[in-house]
mmCIF file of C-alpha atoms in Angstrom:
data_model
loop_
_atom_site.group_PDB
_atom_site.id
_atom_site.type_symbol
_atom_site.label_atom_id
_atom_site.label_comp_id
_atom_site.label_asym_id
_atom_site.label_seq_id
_atom_site.Cartn_x
_atom_site.Cartn_y
_atom_site.Cartn_z
ATOM 1 C CA MET A 67 24.470 -27.492 34.353
ATOM 2 C CA ASP A 68 20.812 -26.707 33.596
ATOM 3 C CA ASP A 69 18.948 -26.869 30.302
ATOM 4 C CA ARG A 70 19.363 -23.180 29.664
ATOM 5 C CA SER A 71 23.153 -23.507 29.532
ATOM 6 C CA ARG A 72 23.079 -26.019 26.667
ATOM 7 C CA PRO A 73 23.762 -24.712 23.138
ATOM 8 C CA GLY A 74 20.493 -26.147 21.821
ATOM 9 C CA ALA A 75 18.521 -24.475 24.562
ATOM 10 C CA ARG A 76 20.255 -21.167 23.937
ATOM 11 C CA GLY A 77 19.418 -21.493 20.235
ATOM 12 C CA SER A 78 15.762 -22.152 20.971
ATOM 13 C CA VAL A 79 15.604 -19.203 23.372
ATOM 14 C CA SER A 80 17.183 -16.878 20.785
ATOM 15 C CA ALA A 81 14.824 -18.215 18.109
ATOM 16 C CA VAL A 82 11.845 -17.451 20.374
ATOM 17 C CA ALA A 83 13.249 -13.973 21.067
ATOM 18 C CA ASP A 84 13.760 -13.353 17.354
ATOM 19 C CA ARG A 85 10.243 -14.560 16.652
ATOM 20 C CA GLY A 86 8.881 -12.226 19.350
ATOM 21 C CA ALA A 87 10.781 -9.272 17.876
ATOM 22 C CA GLY A 88 9.485 -10.146 14.418
ATOM 23 C CA ASP A 89 5.930 -10.374 15.724
ATOM 24 C CA ARG A 90 6.264 -6.979 17.415
ATOM 25 C CA ALA A 91 7.623 -5.477 14.180
ATOM 26 C CA ALA A 92 4.726 -6.996 12.244
ATOM 27 C CA VAL A 93 2.201 -5.552 14.701
ATOM 28 C CA LEU A 94 3.942 -2.177 14.465
ATOM 29 C CA GLY A 95 3.905 -2.357 10.664
ATOM 30 C CA THR A 96 0.223 -3.258 10.668
ATOM 31 C CA SER A 97 -0.634 -0.369 12.964
ATOM 32 C CA LEU A 98 1.392 2.087 10.904
ATOM 33 C CA ALA A 99 -0.144 0.859 7.655
ATOM 34 C CA GLY A 100 -3.663 1.314 9.028
ATOM 35 C CA VAL A 101 -3.000 4.782 10.414
ATOM 36 C CA LEU A 102 -1.211 5.959 7.277
ATOM 37 C CA ALA A 103 -3.882 4.554 4.965
ATOM 38 C CA PHE A 104 -6.519 6.465 6.931
ATOM 39 C CA ALA A 105 -4.447 9.663 6.996
ATOM 40 C CA LEU A 106 -3.556 9.569 3.297
ATOM 41 C CA SER A 107 -6.923 8.488 1.914
ATOM 42 C CA SER A 108 -8.164 12.064 1.493
ATOM 43 C CA GLY A 109 -6.737 14.604 -0.912
ATOM 44 C CA SER A 110 -4.260 14.082 -3.713
ATOM 45 C CA TRP A 111 -1.936 11.073 -3.473
ATOM 46 C CA GLN A 112 1.673 12.232 -3.219
ATOM 47 C CA TRP A 113 4.896 10.283 -3.841
ATOM 48 C CA PHE A 114 5.578 10.210 -0.093
ATOM 49 C CA SER A 115 2.839 7.578 0.044
ATOM 50 C CA THR A 116 5.001 5.360 -2.197
ATOM 51 C CA TYR A 117 7.937 5.802 0.170
ATOM 52 C CA LEU A 118 5.757 4.911 3.164
ATOM 53 C CA GLY A 119 4.266 1.878 1.429
ATOM 54 C CA VAL A 120 7.656 0.541 0.346
ATOM 55 C CA THR A 121 9.099 1.152 3.837
ATOM 56 C CA LEU A 122 6.247 -0.740 5.487
ATOM 57 C CA LEU A 123 6.549 -3.566 2.958
ATOM 58 C CA ALA A 124 10.262 -3.835 3.721
ATOM 59 C CA LEU A 125 9.506 -3.883 7.446
ATOM 60 C CA ILE A 126 6.873 -6.588 7.144
ATOM 61 C CA LEU A 127 8.772 -8.766 4.667
ATOM 62 C CA SER A 128 11.971 -8.515 6.725
ATOM 63 C CA PHE A 129 10.589 -9.202 10.195
ATOM 64 C CA ALA A 130 7.367 -11.150 9.648
ATOM 65 C CA ARG A 131 7.570 -14.424 7.773
ATOM 66 C CA PRO A 132 4.467 -15.856 6.124
ATOM 67 C CA PRO A 133 2.738 -18.247 8.523
ATOM 68 C CA ALA A 134 3.556 -21.920 8.199
ATOM 69 C CA PRO A 135 0.792 -24.531 8.351
ATOM 70 C CA ALA A 136 0.759 -26.717 11.443
ATOM 71 C CA PRO A 137 -0.987 -30.080 11.805
ATOM 72 C CA GLY A 138 -4.416 -29.681 13.375
ATOM 73 C CA ALA A 139 -4.353 -25.877 13.255
ATOM 74 C CA ARG A 140 -5.874 -25.142 9.867
ATOM 75 C CA PHE A 141 -8.117 -22.319 11.117
ATOM 76 C CA ALA A 142 -5.220 -20.583 12.878
ATOM 77 C CA TYR A 143 -3.110 -20.917 9.721
ATOM 78 C CA VAL A 144 -5.829 -19.458 7.486
ATOM 79 C CA ARG A 145 -6.389 -16.601 9.931
ATOM 80 C CA SER A 146 -2.673 -15.785 10.135
ATOM 81 C CA LEU A 147 -2.234 -16.057 6.375
ATOM 82 C CA LEU A 148 -5.230 -13.774 5.793
ATOM 83 C CA ALA A 149 -3.893 -11.142 8.209
ATOM 84 C CA TYR A 150 -0.415 -11.277 6.662
ATOM 85 C CA ALA A 151 -1.763 -11.029 3.107
ATOM 86 C CA LEU A 152 -4.137 -8.153 3.919
ATOM 87 C CA VAL A 153 -1.341 -6.106 5.487
ATOM 88 C CA VAL A 154 0.899 -6.702 2.461
ATOM 89 C CA GLY A 155 -2.013 -5.715 0.191
ATOM 90 C CA LEU A 156 -2.614 -2.507 2.142
ATOM 91 C CA CYS A 157 1.063 -1.523 1.977
ATOM 92 C CA THR A 158 1.128 -2.300 -1.752
ATOM 93 C CA ALA A 159 -1.906 -0.073 -2.298
ATOM 94 C CA LEU A 160 -0.184 2.771 -0.431
ATOM 95 C CA ALA A 161 2.882 2.309 -2.618
ATOM 96 C CA VAL A 162 1.076 2.323 -5.985
ATOM 97 C CA ALA A 163 -1.582 5.003 -5.323
ATOM 98 C CA PRO A 164 0.417 8.000 -6.663
ATOM 99 C CA ALA A 165 1.345 6.079 -9.825
ATOM 100 C CA MET A 166 -2.311 5.109 -10.362
ATOM 101 C CA GLN A 167 -3.313 8.757 -10.061
ATOM 102 C CA ARG A 168 -0.668 10.085 -12.452
ATOM 103 C CA TRP A 169 0.075 7.416 -15.087
ATOM 104 C CA ALA A 170 -2.687 6.656 -17.583
ATOM 105 C CA TRP A 171 -0.936 3.462 -18.785
ATOM 106 C CA PHE A 172 -0.912 2.094 -15.218
ATOM 107 C CA PHE A 173 -4.531 2.940 -14.418
ATOM 108 C CA PRO A 174 -6.367 4.007 -17.603
ATOM 109 C CA MET A 175 -9.814 5.260 -16.402
ATOM 110 C CA PRO A 176 -10.221 7.231 -19.700
ATOM 111 C CA GLY A 177 -13.715 8.580 -18.991
ATOM 112 C CA THR A 178 -12.711 9.782 -15.552
ATOM 113 C CA ARG A 179 -9.551 11.468 -16.815
ATOM 114 C CA THR A 180 -11.602 13.380 -19.412
ATOM 115 C CA LYS A 181 -14.142 14.465 -16.784
ATOM 116 C CA CYS A 182 -11.366 15.547 -14.443
ATOM 117 C CA ALA A 183 -9.814 17.646 -17.239
ATOM 118 C CA HIS A 184 -13.164 19.400 -17.695
ATOM 119 C CA LEU A 185 -13.346 20.054 -13.952
ATOM 120 C CA GLY A 186 -9.863 21.552 -14.129
ATOM 121 C CA SER A 187 -10.936 23.884 -16.944
ATOM 122 C CA TYR A 188 -13.973 24.923 -14.905
ATOM 123 C CA ALA A 189 -11.819 25.635 -11.834
ATOM 124 C CA ALA A 190 -9.485 27.759 -13.989
ATOM 125 C CA LEU A 191 -12.470 29.756 -15.266
ATOM 126 C CA GLN A 192 -13.686 30.235 -11.709
ATOM 127 C CA ALA A 193 -10.282 31.558 -10.706
ATOM 128 C CA GLN A 194 -10.295 33.917 -13.681
ATOM 129 C CA ALA A 195 -13.747 35.223 -12.757
ATOM 130 C CA ALA A 196 -12.799 35.690 -9.113
ATOM 131 C CA LEU A 197 -9.577 37.546 -9.955
ATOM 132 C CA SER A 198 -10.736 39.439 -13.051
ATOM 133 C CA ASP A 199 -10.343 42.800 -11.273
ATOM 134 C CA LEU A 200 -6.642 42.069 -10.811
ATOM 135 C CA SER A 201 -5.925 41.117 -14.418
ATOM 136 C CA SER A 202 -4.835 44.648 -15.312
ATOM 137 C CA HIS A 203 -2.200 44.598 -12.554
ATOM 138 C CA ASP A 204 -0.380 41.306 -13.132
ATOM 139 C CA ARG A 205 -1.409 38.969 -15.938
ATOM 140 C CA ALA A 206 1.330 36.467 -15.087
ATOM 141 C CA ALA A 207 0.021 36.095 -11.533
ATOM 142 C CA LEU A 208 -3.519 35.593 -12.834
ATOM 143 C CA ALA A 209 -2.342 32.925 -15.282
ATOM 144 C CA TYR A 210 -0.436 31.186 -12.482
ATOM 145 C CA ALA A 211 -3.502 31.250 -10.205
ATOM 146 C CA GLN A 212 -5.688 29.833 -12.991
ATOM 147 C CA ASN A 213 -3.224 27.056 -13.735
ATOM 148 C CA ASP A 214 -2.809 26.233 -10.039
ATOM 149 C CA GLN A 215 -6.556 26.042 -9.377
ATOM 150 C CA GLY A 216 -7.143 23.964 -12.509
ATOM 151 C CA GLN A 217 -4.353 21.509 -11.706
ATOM 152 C CA ARG A 218 -5.512 21.171 -8.108
ATOM 153 C CA ALA A 219 -9.054 20.358 -9.256
ATOM 154 C CA VAL A 220 -7.752 17.730 -11.697
ATOM 155 C CA ASN A 221 -5.523 16.156 -9.022
ATOM 156 C CA ASP A 222 -8.342 16.021 -6.459
ATOM 157 C CA CYS A 223 -10.703 14.467 -9.013
ATOM 158 C CA LEU A 224 -8.176 11.805 -10.040
ATOM 159 C CA ALA A 225 -7.240 11.171 -6.406
ATOM 160 C CA SER A 226 -10.841 10.511 -5.387
ATOM 161 C CA THR A 227 -11.248 7.988 -8.216
ATOM 162 C CA THR A 228 -7.931 6.374 -7.303
ATOM 163 C CA THR A 229 -9.079 6.047 -3.685
ATOM 164 C CA LEU A 230 -12.272 4.334 -4.832
ATOM 165 C CA TRP A 231 -10.253 1.741 -6.801
ATOM 166 C CA LEU A 232 -7.489 1.188 -4.235
ATOM 167 C CA PRO A 233 -9.343 -1.564 -2.317
ATOM 168 C CA VAL A 234 -9.520 -3.601 -5.539
ATOM 169 C CA TYR A 235 -5.747 -3.297 -6.023
ATOM 170 C CA ALA A 236 -5.139 -4.036 -2.328
ATOM 171 C CA LEU A 237 -7.316 -7.154 -2.419
ATOM 172 C CA ALA A 238 -5.643 -8.346 -5.623
ATOM 173 C CA ALA A 239 -2.216 -7.928 -4.007
ATOM 174 C CA ALA A 240 -3.473 -9.715 -0.869
ATOM 175 C CA LEU A 241 -4.811 -12.652 -2.903
ATOM 176 C CA LEU A 242 -1.534 -12.978 -4.818
ATOM 177 C CA THR A 243 0.415 -12.818 -1.547
ATOM 178 C CA ALA A 244 -1.756 -15.475 0.096
ATOM 179 C CA LEU A 245 -1.543 -17.726 -2.961
ATOM 180 C CA GLY A 246 2.233 -17.320 -3.158
ATOM 181 C CA ALA A 247 2.708 -18.033 0.558
ATOM 182 C CA TRP A 248 0.437 -21.079 0.368
ATOM 183 C CA LEU A 249 2.256 -22.451 -2.684
ATOM 184 C CA LEU A 250 5.634 -21.960 -0.983
ATOM 185 C CA SER A 251 4.476 -23.763 2.160
ATOM 186 C CA ARG A 252 2.923 -26.535 0.063
ATOM 187 C CA THR A 253 6.120 -26.968 -1.971
ATOM 188 C CA GLY A 254 8.185 -27.073 1.225
ATOM 189 C CA ALA A 255 5.884 -29.695 2.744
ATOM 190 C CA LEU A 256 6.114 -31.858 -0.389
ATOM 191 C CA ARG A 257 9.922 -31.617 -0.382
ATOM 192 C CA ARG A 258 10.067 -32.597 3.289
ATOM 193 C CA ALA A 259 7.747 -35.531 2.677
ATOM 194 C CA ALA A 260 9.891 -36.669 -0.289
ATOM 195 C CA GLY A 261 13.040 -36.363 1.821
ATOM 196 C CA ARG A 262 11.640 -38.697 4.495
ATOM 197 C CA ARG A 263 11.115 -41.496 1.970
#
């Protein structure tokens, strides 16, 4: 009977396999988050971004545990914690971007919202000037085109400002994640030390 046939050995092998699967899922989640952040960072932020961000957060939080500190490996722990926190921050930014763009109470930017409204009015006037020859044929279509062009200009303006502020939100989420993970590991270490006494 070799070591691999013992229950303890089987448990350690399955734990290593589970850890490997979790690491692969974390790498996959990181890659997807990077690609999606790059793909979605231009144009208006849509609610599908929230779905993608929440899905990636669920993937990372389910399969990748926060790193645990090990004696004599402080640099490796800090590096792993930083990578974990940055990925969580990126996914959080993807999830909240559409809400930042649309909800003034969530992301006020009052001056920018006023400027974007003026840009929307200008785009509507441009559409009216470009389609003025058609106004005698279908006024409803002209009004729809004006409204569509104005709303698109407002959305693009708000989206560009949202994109500029997203790194701040992502870094804030990453810092909170890192602090939370560090406090949890610290609390666990203190409980283990108290239990040994």
